[in-house]
Each structure stands twice: as structure tokens, then as C-alpha cells.
CSV table of C-alpha atoms in Angstrom, one decimal:
chain,number,residue,atom,x,y,z
A,1,UNK,CA,-15.3,-12.7,-5.4
A,2,UNK,CA,-13.4,-10.5,-2.9
A,3,UNK,CA,-9.9,-9.9,-4.0
A,4,UNK,CA,-7.4,-10.7,-1.2
A,5,UNK,CA,-3.9,-9.4,-0.9
A,6,UNK,CA,-1.3,-9.4,1.8
A,7,UNK,CA,0.4,-6.4,3.4
A,8,UNK,CA,3.8,-6.5,5.2
A,9,UNK,CA,5.9,-4.1,7.2
A,10,UNK,CA,9.5,-5.0,6.6
A,11,UNK,CA,10.7,-2.1,8.8
A,12,UNK,CA,9.7,-4.2,11.8
A,13,UNK,CA,12.7,-6.4,10.9
A,14,UNK,CA,13.0,-8.5,7.7
A,15,UNK,CA,15.8,-9.2,5.3
A,16,UNK,CA,15.3,-9.4,1.6
A,17,UNK,CA,15.5,-13.2,1.8
A,18,UNK,CA,12.7,-13.2,4.3
A,19,UNK,CA,10.5,-11.1,2.1
A,20,UNK,CA,11.3,-13.2,-0.9
A,21,UNK,CA,10.4,-16.4,0.8
A,22,UNK,CA,7.2,-14.8,2.1
A,23,UNK,CA,6.2,-13.6,-1.4
A,24,UNK,CA,6.9,-16.9,-3.1
A,25,UNK,CA,4.9,-18.7,-0.5
A,26,UNK,CA,2.0,-16.2,-0.8
A,27,UNK,CA,2.0,-16.7,-4.6
A,28,UNK,CA,1.9,-20.5,-4.2
A,29,UNK,CA,-1.0,-20.2,-1.6
A,30,UNK,CA,-3.2,-18.3,-4.1
A,31,UNK,CA,-3.2,-14.7,-2.8
A,32,UNK,CA,-3.7,-12.0,-5.4
A,33,UNK,CA,-0.9,-9.7,-4.4
A,34,UNK,CA,1.6,-8.6,-1.8
A,35,UNK,CA,2.1,-4.9,-1.0
A,36,UNK,CA,4.7,-3.6,1.4
A,37,UNK,CA,5.1,-0.5,3.6
A,38,UNK,CA,7.6,2.2,2.7
A,39,UNK,CA,9.4,3.1,5.8
A,40,UNK,CA,13.1,3.5,6.7
A,41,UNK,CA,12.8,2.9,10.5
A,42,UNK,CA,10.9,0.7,12.9
A,43,UNK,CA,7.9,2.4,14.5
A,44,UNK,CA,8.6,0.7,17.8
A,45,UNK,CA,11.5,1.1,20.3
A,46,UNK,CA,13.0,-2.1,18.8
A,47,UNK,CA,15.4,-1.2,16.0
A,48,UNK,CA,13.9,-3.9,13.7
A,49,UNK,CA,17.0,-6.0,13.0
A,50,UNK,CA,18.6,-6.5,10.5
A,51,UNK,CA,17.4,-3.0,9.5
A,52,UNK,CA,15.4,-1.3,6.8
A,53,UNK,CA,15.1,-2.4,3.2
A,54,UNK,CA,14.2,0.0,0.4
A,55,UNK,CA,10.8,-0.7,-1.0
A,56,UNK,CA,11.6,-0.4,-4.7
A,57,UNK,CA,14.9,-2.3,-4.5
A,58,UNK,CA,13.0,-5.1,-2.8
A,59,UNK,CA,10.2,-5.0,-5.4
A,60,UNK,CA,12.6,-5.2,-8.2
A,61,UNK,CA,13.9,-8.4,-6.8
A,62,UNK,CA,10.5,-9.8,-6.2
A,63,UNK,CA,9.5,-8.9,-9.8
A,64,UNK,CA,12.0,-11.5,-11.0
A,65,UNK,CA,11.3,-14.1,-8.3
A,66,UNK,CA,7.5,-14.3,-8.7
A,67,UNK,CA,5.3,-14.9,-11.7
A,68,UNK,CA,1.7,-14.1,-11.0
A,69,UNK,CA,1.7,-12.2,-7.7
A,70,UNK,CA,0.8,-8.5,-7.9
A,71,UNK,CA,3.4,-6.4,-6.0
A,72,UNK,CA,3.7,-2.8,-4.9
A,73,UNK,CA,3.8,-0.2,-2.2
A,74,UNK,CA,1.2,0.7,0.4
A,75,UNK,CA,2.0,3.5,0.4
A,76,UNK,CA,5.0,5.3,-1.1
A,77,UNK,CA,6.0,8.3,1.0
A,78,UNK,CA,6.0,11.4,-1.2
A,79,UNK,CA,8.9,12.8,0.9
A,80,UNK,CA,11.3,10.0,0.0
A,81,UNK,CA,11.6,10.3,-3.8
A,82,UNK,CA,11.4,12.9,-6.6
A,83,UNK,CA,8.5,12.2,-8.9
A,84,UNK,CA,10.5,12.1,-12.1
A,85,UNK,CA,12.9,9.4,-11.0
A,86,UNK,CA,10.0,7.6,-9.3
A,87,UNK,CA,8.2,7.3,-12.6
A,88,UNK,CA,11.3,5.6,-14.1
A,89,UNK,CA,11.7,3.3,-11.1
A,90,UNK,CA,8.1,2.2,-11.1
A,91,UNK,CA,8.0,1.8,-14.9
A,92,UNK,CA,11.1,-0.3,-14.9
A,93,UNK,CA,9.9,-2.6,-12.1
A,94,UNK,CA,6.6,-2.9,-13.9
A,95,UNK,CA,8.5,-4.1,-17.0
A,96,UNK,CA,10.6,-6.5,-14.9
A,97,UNK,CA,7.4,-8.0,-13.5
A,98,UNK,CA,5.6,-8.3,-16.8
A,99,UNK,CA,3.0,-5.7,-15.7
A,100,UNK,CA,2.2,-6.7,-12.1
A,101,UNK,CA,3.1,-3.5,-10.2
A,102,UNK,CA,0.8,-1.3,-8.1
A,103,UNK,CA,1.8,2.1,-6.8
A,104,UNK,CA,0.4,3.3,-3.5
A,105,UNK,CA,1.0,7.0,-2.7
A,106,UNK,CA,0.8,8.9,0.5
A,107,UNK,CA,2.1,12.1,2.0
A,108,UNK,CA,4.5,10.6,4.6
A,109,UNK,CA,4.0,10.9,8.3
A,110,UNK,CA,6.7,9.6,10.6
A,111,UNK,CA,9.0,12.5,11.4
A,112,UNK,CA,11.7,10.5,13.2
A,113,UNK,CA,12.5,8.3,10.2
A,114,UNK,CA,13.1,11.5,8.2
A,115,UNK,CA,15.3,13.1,10.8
A,116,UNK,CA,17.2,9.8,11.3
A,117,UNK,CA,18.3,9.7,7.6
A,118,UNK,CA,18.5,13.4,6.8
A,119,UNK,CA,15.3,13.5,4.8
A,120,UNK,CA,13.4,16.9,4.8
A,121,UNK,CA,10.1,16.7,6.7
A,122,UNK,CA,7.9,19.7,5.8
A,123,UNK,CA,4.7,20.6,7.5
A,124,UNK,CA,1.6,18.4,6.7
A,125,UNK,CA,0.1,20.9,4.3
A,126,UNK,CA,3.2,21.1,2.2
A,127,UNK,CA,3.5,17.3,2.3
A,128,UNK,CA,0.0,17.0,0.8
A,129,UNK,CA,0.8,19.7,-1.8
A,130,UNK,CA,3.9,17.7,-2.8
A,131,UNK,CA,1.8,14.5,-3.0
A,132,UNK,CA,-0.7,16.2,-5.3
A,133,UNK,CA,2.0,17.5,-7.6
A,134,UNK,CA,3.6,14.1,-7.7
A,135,UNK,CA,0.4,12.4,-8.6
A,136,UNK,CA,-0.2,14.9,-11.4
A,137,UNK,CA,3.4,14.4,-12.7
A,138,UNK,CA,3.3,10.6,-12.6
A,139,UNK,CA,0.0,10.4,-14.5
A,140,UNK,CA,1.1,13.2,-16.8
A,141,UNK,CA,4.4,11.4,-17.7
A,142,UNK,CA,2.7,8.1,-18.2
A,143,UNK,CA,-0.1,9.7,-20.2
A,144,UNK,CA,2.2,11.5,-22.6
A,145,UNK,CA,1.9,10.3,-26.2
A,146,UNK,CA,4.9,8.3,-27.7
A,147,UNK,CA,7.4,10.7,-29.2
A,148,UNK,CA,6.1,13.7,-27.2
A,149,UNK,CA,7.7,15.3,-24.2
A,150,UNK,CA,6.2,16.3,-20.9
A,151,UNK,CA,6.8,19.5,-18.9
A,152,UNK,CA,5.4,20.6,-15.5
A,153,UNK,CA,5.8,23.8,-13.6
A,154,UNK,CA,4.5,23.5,-10.1
A,155,UNK,CA,5.4,25.1,-6.7
A,156,UNK,CA,7.6,22.2,-5.6
A,157,UNK,CA,8.6,20.4,-8.8
A,158,UNK,CA,9.5,21.5,-12.3
A,159,UNK,CA,10.0,19.2,-15.3
A,160,UNK,CA,11.2,20.4,-18.7
A,161,UNK,CA,10.8,18.4,-21.9
A,162,UNK,CA,10.9,15.0,-20.2
A,163,UNK,CA,10.7,12.2,-22.8
A,164,UNK,CA,8.3,10.2,-20.5
A,165,UNK,CA,10.4,7.1,-20.8
A,166,UNK,CA,10.6,4.2,-20.0
A,167,UNK,CA,7.0,3.1,-20.6
A,168,UNK,CA,5.4,0.9,-17.9
A,169,UNK,CA,4.2,-2.5,-19.1
A,170,UNK,CA,0.7,-1.7,-18.0
A,171,UNK,CA,-1.1,1.0,-19.9
A,172,UNK,CA,-1.8,3.8,-19.4
A,173,UNK,CA,0.0,3.1,-16.2
A,174,UNK,CA,0.2,0.8,-13.2
A,175,UNK,CA,-2.8,1.1,-10.8
A,176,UNK,CA,-2.4,4.0,-8.5
A,177,UNK,CA,-3.6,3.6,-4.9
A,178,UNK,CA,-4.2,6.6,-2.7
A,179,UNK,CA,-4.4,5.5,0.9
A,180,UNK,CA,-5.1,7.2,4.2
A,181,UNK,CA,-7.7,8.3,6.7
A,182,UNK,CA,-7.4,12.1,6.1
A,183,UNK,CA,-10.9,13.6,5.9
A,184,UNK,CA,-10.3,16.3,3.2
A,185,UNK,CA,-7.2,16.1,1.0
A,186,UNK,CA,-7.1,12.3,0.8
A,187,UNK,CA,-10.6,11.8,-0.6
A,188,UNK,CA,-10.0,14.7,-3.1
A,189,UNK,CA,-6.8,13.1,-4.3
A,190,UNK,CA,-8.3,9.7,-4.5
A,191,UNK,CA,-11.2,11.1,-6.6
A,192,UNK,CA,-8.9,12.8,-9.0
A,193,UNK,CA,-6.0,10.4,-9.4
A,194,UNK,CA,-6.6,6.9,-7.9
A,195,UNK,CA,-7.6,3.6,-9.4
A,196,UNK,CA,-8.0,2.4,-5.8
A,197,UNK,CA,-8.6,4.0,-2.5
A,198,UNK,CA,-7.5,2.2,0.6
A,199,UNK,CA,-8.6,2.8,4.2
A,200,UNK,CA,-6.0,1.3,6.5
A,201,UNK,CA,-6.7,-0.9,9.5
A,202,UNK,CA,-9.8,0.8,11.0
A,203,UNK,CA,-13.2,-0.4,12.1
A,204,UNK,CA,-16.0,-1.2,9.6
A,205,UNK,CA,-17.8,2.0,10.7
A,206,UNK,CA,-14.7,4.2,10.2
A,207,UNK,CA,-14.0,2.5,6.9
A,208,UNK,CA,-17.6,3.1,5.7
A,209,UNK,CA,-17.3,6.8,6.5
A,210,UNK,CA,-14.0,7.1,4.6
A,211,UNK,CA,-15.6,5.3,1.6
A,212,UNK,CA,-18.5,7.8,1.7
A,213,UNK,CA,-16.0,10.7,1.7
A,214,UNK,CA,-14.4,9.4,-1.5
A,215,UNK,CA,-17.8,8.8,-3.2
A,216,UNK,CA,-18.8,12.4,-2.4
A,217,UNK,CA,-15.5,13.7,-3.7
A,218,UNK,CA,-16.1,11.8,-6.9
A,219,UNK,CA,-19.5,13.4,-7.2
A,220,UNK,CA,-18.1,16.9,-6.8
A,221,UNK,CA,-15.7,16.5,-9.7
A,222,UNK,CA,-18.1,14.6,-11.9
A,223,UNK,CA,-16.3,11.2,-11.8
A,224,UNK,CA,-18.9,8.7,-12.7
A,225,UNK,CA,-17.5,5.7,-10.9
A,226,UNK,CA,-15.4,5.9,-7.7
A,227,UNK,CA,-12.1,4.0,-7.6
A,228,UNK,CA,-11.9,0.5,-6.3
A,229,UNK,CA,-12.5,0.7,-2.6
A,230,UNK,CA,-10.3,-1.5,-0.4
A,231,UNK,CA,-9.8,-2.0,3.3
A,232,UNK,CA,-6.7,-2.9,5.3
A,233,UNK,CA,-7.2,-5.5,8.1
A,234,UNK,CA,-4.7,-6.4,10.7
A,235,UNK,CA,-5.0,-10.2,11.3
A,236,UNK,CA,-3.9,-12.7,13.9
A,237,UNK,CA,-5.8,-15.9,13.2
A,238,UNK,CA,-5.3,-19.2,14.9
A,239,UNK,CA,-6.7,-22.7,15.2
A,240,UNK,CA,-7.1,-22.0,18.9
A,241,UNK,CA,-7.4,-18.9,21.1
A,242,UNK,CA,-3.8,-19.4,22.3
A,243,UNK,CA,-2.4,-19.6,18.8
A,244,UNK,CA,-4.3,-16.4,17.8
A,245,UNK,CA,-3.1,-14.6,20.9
A,246,UNK,CA,0.5,-15.6,20.2
A,247,UNK,CA,0.2,-14.1,16.8
A,248,UNK,CA,-1.3,-11.0,18.2
A,249,UNK,CA,1.4,-10.4,20.8
A,250,UNK,CA,3.4,-7.9,18.7
A,251,UNK,CA,0.3,-5.7,18.5
A,252,UNK,CA,0.7,-5.0,22.2
A,253,UNK,CA,4.2,-3.5,21.8
A,254,UNK,CA,4.4,0.3,22.2
A,255,UNK,CA,4.4,2.0,18.8
A,256,UNK,CA,3.8,5.3,17.1
A,257,UNK,CA,1.0,3.7,15.0
A,258,UNK,CA,-2.4,5.2,15.6
A,259,UNK,CA,-5.1,2.9,17.1
A,260,UNK,CA,-6.2,0.0,14.9
A,261,UNK,CA,-9.0,-2.5,14.8
A,262,UNK,CA,-7.3,-5.9,14.4
A,263,UNK,CA,-9.1,-9.2,13.9
A,264,UNK,CA,-7.8,-11.7,16.5
A,265,UNK,CA,-9.4,-15.2,16.8
A,266,UNK,CA,-10.6,-18.1,14.6
A,267,UNK,CA,-10.8,-18.0,10.8
A,268,UNK,CA,-14.5,-17.5,11.0
A,269,UNK,CA,-14.0,-14.1,12.6
A,270,UNK,CA,-11.9,-12.9,9.7
A,271,UNK,CA,-14.5,-14.2,7.2
A,272,UNK,CA,-17.1,-12.2,9.0
A,273,UNK,CA,-15.0,-9.0,9.0
A,274,UNK,CA,-14.2,-9.3,5.3
A,275,UNK,CA,-17.9,-9.8,4.5
A,276,UNK,CA,-18.7,-6.8,6.6
A,277,UNK,CA,-16.2,-4.8,4.5
A,278,UNK,CA,-17.8,-6.2,1.3
A,279,UNK,CA,-21.2,-4.9,2.5
A,280,UNK,CA,-20.0,-1.3,2.7
A,281,UNK,CA,-18.5,-1.4,-0.7
A,282,UNK,CA,-15.0,-2.9,-0.5
A,283,UNK,CA,-14.1,-5.2,-3.3
A,284,UNK,CA,-10.5,-5.8,-2.2
A,285,UNK,CA,-8.8,-6.3,1.2
A,286,UNK,CA,-5.2,-6.1,2.3
A,287,UNK,CA,-4.4,-8.4,5.2
A,288,UNK,CA,-1.6,-7.2,7.3
A,289,UNK,CA,0.5,-10.2,8.5
A,290,UNK,CA,2.7,-9.3,11.4
A,291,UNK,CA,5.4,-12.0,11.4
A,292,UNK,CA,6.8,-12.8,8.0
A,293,UNK,CA,8.5,-16.0,9.2
A,294,UNK,CA,5.1,-17.4,10.2
A,295,UNK,CA,4.2,-19.0,6.9
A,296,UNK,CA,1.7,-21.3,8.6
A,297,UNK,CA,-0.4,-18.2,9.2
A,298,UNK,CA,-0.6,-17.7,5.4
A,299,UNK,CA,-1.6,-21.4,4.9
A,300,UNK,CA,-4.3,-21.2,7.6
A,301,UNK,CA,-5.9,-18.2,6.0
A,302,UNK,CA,-5.6,-19.7,2.5
A,303,UNK,CA,-7.2,-22.9,3.6
A,304,UNK,CA,-9.9,-21.7,6.0
A,305,UNK,CA,-10.7,-18.1,4.8
A,306,UNK,CA,-10.2,-17.7,1.1
A,307,UNK,CA,-12.6,-20.5,0.1
A,308,UNK,CA,-15.4,-18.9,2.1
A,309,UNK,CA,-15.2,-15.6,0.2
A,310,UNK,CA,-16.5,-17.0,-3.1
A,311,UNK,CA,-19.8,-18.1,-1.5
């Protein structure tokens, strides 16, 4: 059966209360998980009132307000947090959730949110170098035997005799997701470190090509089985064309996002797209819901789409 999660972008404008209500509703509706973006600024001219919320502060709250829903980031920006403290944050939230956290990792890409909040924004090559070191540090810390310490001496980060505590509830560590459409470094990092590779919001053909790049990267390093392959899908589903178009209206607002391939229309169209993703190797999808106050959208997908995926 295809695993179905939801993906939200709180930087568009969502308080913690809105995200909590959405998460609890998603859990009750039967979705596997809810992952959120990691941004500090709206990507459209609109400021996204009431303003940004921190991903991990939010997830810590959701860890205590939900019981079965898997929660996490899609994806953490490597520019926002140092890897040592990040390992503590993620492990603690994993404990708080009883072992339901997933950690998506990416290099970071929106320059204006960095300049807005005084966060350094190095060139793309350095950002990927930092991401690689962070992945090595996180897996190294979480893989350190109990009672032992962990050290790392890289170009960008140095750790000396870290006790590798606290331990996450999930062992050896929470699932790590590497996401992105980069043609070279991203597949290599997914092959080396990821439990899941996610291709975000592109066509079936583009997603298939990205999956193939990850499979080839796994073959090059001798990894027997590729990570879980997942696809992000932007959705605006309705019982009528008018309802679907109303839900799709925010997609027409000017944004710094790259072109996407949304599914707009009746539930059957989303069932078809998910099955097409299944045919190219995806075993998990992340459905991006645009408006978090539109809980009826969740109910419609849960009632008309999810039951079709087990057939």
C-alpha cells in the first residue's frame, strides 16, 4: 500500500495553533505523517502573517499533541543550525514523540531569508559541502556506542569528544530524508546517508529521472538497496472544477519557487498521479496542502483518494 503523508509550508502564514489543529485533524483522518518546510520567510511578496514559526519548536509541540502521526522536516536547511546542537534537538523531539520523528536535510537555497535574519549564505558548493559534513556528523553521533565519545574534524565543523547524547528513541536514528532535484551531489548524498530520497513537486518523468540518478549512485558505492523513493505532489482537489480551482488559486501568486507540476481537479486525477508515481518506484508520497485552514480538503482526500490506493 502506498504510504501517504502531508506536507505544509507554514512560512506562507500559519500560527502554531493552526499547525496543531491541522496535524491533529490529519492524524484523525488516517494520514501516515505530516512534514513541514523549514523556512524563515514567505517566498511570495505577501509577508505571510502572522510570521514564521521555527520548524523544531513547532515539531516539539506537535510531538506532545499527537499520538501516531509521524512528524518531521522536509527539508532542514543546513545553513540554519549547527550539526551538533541539531542532533540534540532532533533526538529530544524524537523522545518526546515516542519515536515518530523524521529528519529531512537539504543545503538551503533562498538567499533573501538568510539576509533578512542575518544568517550566512555561502555559495552553493560550500552549502553542499556543509550539508555533507552535517550528514556525516549526525549519523556519526547517533551511531556512537553507548559510553563512547565522537569526534569529527572537517573543513567546516569540528567536534571533540562529544558524548553523543541524548539518544533518539528510534535506533540507530530517526529516518533521514535527503530531498532535492540536484543532478549530482544530491543523489550521491542520498545514496550514502539517506533512508529516503524525495523528489519535490515535479512531473512523473522528471521524478523518474531523479530516482534513476539515486539508483545509479547506490550502484557506484555498492549499496545493495536504494533508499525509500518518495515523490512530493502539490494538490488542489475538489468535488467540482470550481472547488478545485479555488484551492489552486494560491499557486498563481508570484513566488521564487521553481516551476512545479500540481494536480488540480477531481480526486480521480490524484489517484492516477499517485499510481503513476508508484509505477516508477515511489512507495511514499507527500501531498502538499496549500491552505492549512481548509480541513475539508484533508477529509476529501482521505475519503476519496486514500481508499483507492490499497487496490
